[in-house]
Coordinates of C-alpha atoms in Angstrom, one line a residue:
M68 CA -9.4 -3.4 -32.1
K69 CA -10.1 -1.7 -28.8
M70 CA -12.7 -3.3 -26.5
N71 CA -15.8 -1.4 -25.6
A72 CA -16.6 -0.3 -22.3
V73 CA -19.5 -3.2 -21.8
S74 CA -16.4 -6.1 -22.7
I75 CA -14.2 -4.3 -20.1
H76 CA -16.8 -4.6 -17.6
I77 CA -17.6 -7.8 -18.1
I78 CA -14.1 -9.3 -17.9
I79 CA -13.7 -7.3 -14.9
Q80 CA -16.8 -8.7 -13.2
Q81 CA -15.5 -12.3 -13.9
L82 CA -11.9 -11.1 -12.3
F83 CA -14.0 -10.2 -9.2
L84 CA -15.6 -13.6 -8.8
F85 CA -12.8 -15.4 -9.7
Q86 CA -10.8 -13.2 -7.2
T87 CA -13.6 -13.3 -4.2
S88 CA -14.1 -16.9 -4.7
T89 CA -9.9 -17.6 -3.9
G90 CA -10.8 -15.0 -1.3
I91 CA -13.4 -16.7 0.7
S92 CA -11.6 -20.3 0.4
A93 CA -8.1 -19.0 1.1
N94 CA -9.8 -17.2 4.7
I95 CA -11.6 -20.3 5.3
F96 CA -8.8 -22.8 5.1
L97 CA -6.9 -20.4 7.2
L98 CA -9.2 -21.1 9.4
F99 CA -9.4 -25.0 9.5
L100 CA -4.9 -24.7 9.8
Q101 CA -5.0 -22.5 12.9
L102 CA -8.1 -24.8 14.2
F103 CA -5.6 -27.7 13.4
T104 CA -3.0 -25.8 15.1
F105 CA -4.5 -25.8 18.4
L106 CA -6.2 -29.0 18.1
Q107 CA -2.6 -30.3 17.9
D108 CA -0.8 -28.4 20.7
F109 CA -4.4 -26.8 22.7
R110 CA -2.5 -23.8 23.0
V111 CA -3.2 -20.2 21.7
K112 CA -1.2 -17.7 21.1
P113 CA -2.7 -13.7 21.0
T114 CA -1.3 -13.5 17.2
D115 CA -3.8 -16.6 16.8
I116 CA -6.5 -15.0 17.8
I117 CA -6.3 -12.0 15.4
S118 CA -5.3 -14.1 12.7
C119 CA -8.6 -16.3 13.3
H120 CA -10.4 -12.7 13.0
L121 CA -8.7 -11.3 10.6
A122 CA -9.6 -14.3 8.6
L123 CA -13.3 -14.1 9.7
V124 CA -13.5 -10.7 9.0
H125 CA -11.8 -11.2 5.5
M126 CA -14.6 -14.5 4.5
V127 CA -17.5 -11.8 5.5
M128 CA -16.3 -8.9 4.2
L129 CA -15.6 -10.9 0.9
L130 CA -18.9 -12.8 1.0
I131 CA -21.1 -9.4 1.2
A132 CA -18.9 -7.8 -1.9
L133 CA -20.0 -11.1 -3.8
C134 CA -23.9 -10.9 -3.0
L135 CA -23.2 -7.0 -3.8
S136 CA -21.8 -7.4 -7.2
S137 CA -23.8 -10.8 -8.3
P138 CA -27.5 -9.4 -8.5
D139 CA -28.9 -13.3 -9.3
I140 CA -27.4 -13.5 -5.4
F141 CA -29.1 -10.7 -4.7
E142 CA -32.3 -11.2 -5.7
S143 CA -31.8 -14.9 -4.0
L144 CA -32.0 -13.6 -0.6
K145 CA -36.0 -14.0 0.3
L146 CA -35.4 -10.3 2.1
Q147 CA -37.0 -6.9 1.2
S148 CA -34.7 -4.9 -1.4
D149 CA -34.4 -1.8 1.0
F150 CA -33.7 -4.3 3.9
K151 CA -30.6 -5.9 1.9
C152 CA -29.5 -3.3 0.7
K153 CA -29.2 -1.4 4.1
V154 CA -28.0 -4.5 5.9
L155 CA -25.2 -5.8 3.1
I156 CA -23.5 -2.4 2.8
Y157 CA -23.4 -1.3 6.8
I158 CA -21.9 -4.9 7.0
H159 CA -19.4 -4.7 3.9
R160 CA -18.0 -1.1 5.4
V161 CA -18.1 -2.2 9.1
T162 CA -15.7 -4.9 8.0
R163 CA -14.0 -3.5 5.9
A164 CA -12.7 -0.7 9.2
I165 CA -12.3 -3.8 11.6
S166 CA -9.7 -5.1 8.6
I167 CA -7.8 -2.0 9.0
S168 CA -7.8 -2.1 13.0
T169 CA -7.0 -5.7 13.5
T170 CA -4.2 -5.2 11.1
C171 CA -3.1 -2.5 12.9
L172 CA -3.3 -4.8 16.2
L173 CA -1.6 -7.5 14.2
S174 CA 1.5 -5.3 13.6
V175 CA 1.9 -3.6 17.0
F176 CA 1.8 -6.4 18.8
Q177 CA 4.4 -8.2 16.9
A178 CA 6.7 -5.4 17.1
I179 CA 6.2 -5.5 21.0
T180 CA 6.7 -9.4 21.0
I181 CA 9.7 -9.5 19.3
S182 CA 11.0 -6.4 21.0
P183 CA 13.6 -6.2 23.7
R184 CA 13.0 -8.6 27.4
T185 CA 12.4 -5.1 29.4
P186 CA 10.7 -5.1 32.3
C187 CA 8.5 -2.5 30.7
L188 CA 7.5 -4.5 27.0
V189 CA 7.0 -7.0 29.3
R190 CA 4.2 -5.5 31.1
L191 CA 3.0 -4.1 27.9
K192 CA 3.1 -7.7 26.1
H193 CA 1.2 -8.8 29.3
K194 CA -1.4 -6.6 29.2
F195 CA -1.8 -6.8 25.6
T196 CA -2.0 -10.7 26.0
N197 CA -4.9 -10.4 28.4
Y198 CA -6.7 -7.7 27.0
V199 CA -6.8 -8.9 23.3
I200 CA -10.5 -10.4 23.2
C201 CA -11.3 -6.6 24.8
I202 CA -9.6 -4.8 21.9
V203 CA -11.6 -7.0 19.4
I204 CA -14.9 -6.7 20.9
F205 CA -13.8 -2.5 21.0
F206 CA -13.2 -2.8 17.6
W207 CA -16.8 -4.1 16.7
S208 CA -18.5 -1.8 19.0
Y209 CA -17.1 1.3 17.5
N210 CA -17.1 0.6 13.9
L211 CA -21.2 -0.6 14.2
S212 CA -21.8 3.0 15.9
F213 CA -19.7 5.0 14.0
G214 CA -20.9 3.2 10.4
S215 CA -24.8 3.4 11.4
I216 CA -25.3 6.3 9.8
L217 CA -25.2 3.9 6.3
I218 CA -28.1 2.2 7.2
F219 CA -30.1 5.8 6.9
H220 CA -28.7 6.8 3.5
T221 CA -28.9 3.5 1.6
V222 CA -31.5 3.6 -0.6
V223 CA -32.6 1.5 -3.3
Y224 CA -32.3 2.6 -6.8
S225 CA -35.1 2.4 -8.5
N226 CA -37.1 3.4 -5.6
T227 CA -35.9 6.7 -5.3
S228 CA -35.8 9.6 -7.6
Q229 CA -33.4 11.7 -5.6
Q230 CA -30.5 13.2 -7.7
N231 CA -26.5 12.6 -7.1
L232 CA -26.9 9.4 -5.6
I233 CA -23.2 7.2 -5.2
N234 CA -24.0 4.1 -7.1
I235 CA -23.2 0.8 -5.1
N236 CA -24.6 -1.8 -7.4
E237 CA -27.1 -2.4 -9.8
Q238 CA -30.2 -2.0 -6.8
C239 CA -28.4 -0.1 -4.1
S240 CA -27.1 3.4 -3.7
I241 CA -26.5 6.2 -0.9
A242 CA -28.4 9.3 -1.0
P243 CA -26.9 12.6 -0.3
I244 CA -25.9 13.5 3.3
N245 CA -25.9 17.0 5.6
P246 CA -23.0 18.5 3.8
I247 CA -21.9 19.2 7.9
I248 CA -22.7 15.5 9.1
K249 CA -20.6 14.6 5.6
G250 CA -18.1 16.5 6.6
L251 CA -17.6 15.3 10.2
I252 CA -18.2 11.4 9.1
F253 CA -14.9 12.4 6.4
I254 CA -12.5 14.2 9.1
L255 CA -13.3 11.5 11.8
T256 CA -13.1 8.6 9.0
L257 CA -9.6 10.5 8.0
F258 CA -8.5 10.8 11.2
R259 CA -8.8 7.2 11.9
D260 CA -7.3 5.4 8.8
I261 CA -4.3 8.0 9.6
F262 CA -3.8 7.3 12.9
L263 CA -4.3 3.1 11.7
V264 CA -1.7 3.1 9.1
G265 CA 0.9 5.1 10.7
L266 CA 0.6 2.8 13.2
M267 CA 1.2 0.0 11.5
L268 CA 4.2 2.0 9.3
L269 CA 5.4 3.1 12.5
S270 CA 5.4 -0.1 13.9
S271 CA 6.7 -2.3 10.4
A272 CA 9.9 0.4 10.5
Y273 CA 10.7 -0.2 14.0
M274 CA 10.3 -4.5 13.2
V275 CA 12.5 -4.0 10.0
I276 CA 15.3 -2.2 12.2
L277 CA 14.9 -4.7 14.9
L278 CA 15.2 -7.8 12.3
F279 CA 18.2 -6.2 10.6
R280 CA 19.8 -5.7 13.8
H281 CA 19.4 -9.5 14.6
Q282 CA 20.3 -10.6 11.4
R283 CA 23.9 -8.1 11.5
Q284 CA 24.6 -9.6 15.3
S285 CA 23.9 -13.1 14.1
K286 CA 25.9 -13.3 11.1
H287 CA 29.2 -15.1 12.1
L288 CA 26.8 -17.9 13.0
H289 CA 24.7 -18.4 10.5
S290 CA 28.0 -18.7 8.1
T291 CA 28.8 -21.7 8.6
R292 CA 25.2 -23.1 7.6
L293 CA 23.8 -23.3 4.0
N294 CA 20.0 -23.8 5.1
P295 CA 19.9 -21.8 8.3
R296 CA 16.7 -22.0 9.8
V297 CA 14.3 -18.3 10.4
S298 CA 12.8 -18.9 13.7
P299 CA 9.2 -18.9 14.2
E300 CA 9.3 -14.7 15.4
Q301 CA 11.6 -13.9 12.4
R302 CA 8.8 -15.9 10.2
A303 CA 5.6 -14.1 12.3
T304 CA 7.0 -10.5 11.9
K305 CA 7.8 -10.9 8.0
T306 CA 4.7 -12.0 7.2
I307 CA 2.9 -9.4 9.5
L308 CA 5.5 -6.8 7.4
L309 CA 4.3 -8.7 3.8
M310 CA 1.0 -8.3 5.1
V311 CA 1.1 -4.1 6.6
S312 CA 2.9 -3.8 2.6
F313 CA 0.2 -5.0 0.8
F314 CA -2.3 -3.4 3.0
V315 CA -0.6 0.1 2.6
I316 CA -0.1 -0.3 -1.0
I317 CA -4.4 -1.1 -1.6
Y318 CA -5.0 1.3 0.5
W319 CA -3.4 4.2 -1.1
A320 CA -4.4 2.9 -4.6
D321 CA -8.1 2.7 -3.4
I322 CA -7.4 6.5 -2.3
I323 CA -6.5 7.4 -5.9
I324 CA -9.3 5.4 -7.5
I325 CA -11.9 7.7 -4.8
I326 CA -10.1 10.8 -5.9
I327 CA -10.5 9.7 -10.0
S328 CA -14.2 9.2 -9.3
L329 CA -15.2 12.5 -7.7
L330 CA -13.1 14.1 -10.4
W331 CA -15.0 11.8 -13.2
K332 CA -18.4 11.3 -13.4
Y333 CA -19.8 7.9 -12.6
D334 CA -18.4 5.1 -14.5
R335 CA -19.1 1.4 -14.7
V336 CA -15.6 0.1 -15.9
L337 CA -13.6 2.5 -13.0
F338 CA -16.2 1.3 -10.2
G339 CA -15.4 -2.3 -11.2
V340 CA -11.3 -1.3 -10.7
Q341 CA -12.4 0.0 -7.5
K342 CA -14.2 -3.2 -6.3
L343 CA -11.2 -5.7 -7.4
V344 CA -8.7 -3.3 -5.5
L345 CA -11.1 -2.8 -2.4
N346 CA -11.1 -6.9 -1.8
F347 CA -7.7 -7.7 -3.1
Y348 CA -5.9 -7.5 0.4
A349 CA -9.0 -9.6 2.1
T350 CA -8.0 -12.4 -0.6
V351 CA -4.3 -11.5 -0.6
C352 CA -3.9 -11.5 3.1
P353 CA -5.1 -15.4 3.8
I354 CA -2.6 -16.6 1.2
V355 CA 0.3 -15.0 2.5
Q356 CA -0.3 -16.0 6.3
T357 CA -1.2 -19.7 5.0
T358 CA 1.9 -20.2 3.0
S359 CA 4.6 -19.0 6.3
H360 CA 2.4 -21.1 8.4
K361 CA 4.5 -23.2 10.7
I362 CA 2.2 -26.8 9.3
I363 CA 2.9 -25.7 5.8
K364 CA 6.7 -24.6 6.1
A365 CA 7.0 -27.7 8.0
T366 CA 5.5 -29.7 5.2
V367 CA 8.0 -28.3 2.4
Y368 CA 10.7 -28.7 4.1
N369 CA 9.9 -32.5 4.8
I370 CA 9.6 -32.8 1.1
Q371 CA 12.6 -31.4 0.3

């Protein structure tokens, strides 16, 4: 007997609650792990700053997604419904854009870090190290201003009689936008995403080549060892490559679902699947980073 749409929607909603709670817990744990690492050696590497920023962004992103998808939590916020819709949807879109930007920054910085020590790359790494905070501030400034159009077009579903609304949840919707403005936003967003994802793929391909070359050159040294230890740089590189791979897969899956939703009529089940896909990276990313963290690795090694 086939399950009806209501049953599937309930299952998806339960999966989403499990996903968000797991993701929020994993990001909080990662932040505490990074804080503990800092208290141990009092050194903060640029990659640690970027990782902490990414964990914080993902935690906020998942909290907002949980509020938007849970009517009880949404209504418990003692704010005007229209204001809640505008703020929550705006922050969720901004944090998603910053997640893309920060992942790209982490990938590029790691590629520069493991590159051969040429004078040009040393200077570039030094500049990156000094301007990491400035780059992060730029990401926030750009995406906060770029996403501000949503504030004016987010409405409470029950407060409007407009047609062709894009439903976000049971309370909030996006009102139709002027076709010219909508086209401009689409082109700018597409250009931004293609540029960032392309940069991620290029830096990832470069890191794979460097890792392969390093492994081939040091093969004769490892041949006498049963359990050769992986250097911190290699471990960090493999972690970032795994993160980027997850991100690219999830990004294209989200694009496919958006295209399907545009071709078909709005469907609760399809929208639920899109929510799961959209927040999957924010859940998996801290788990990947935590399992490859030097403290966790050292603990596992000592147990073995």
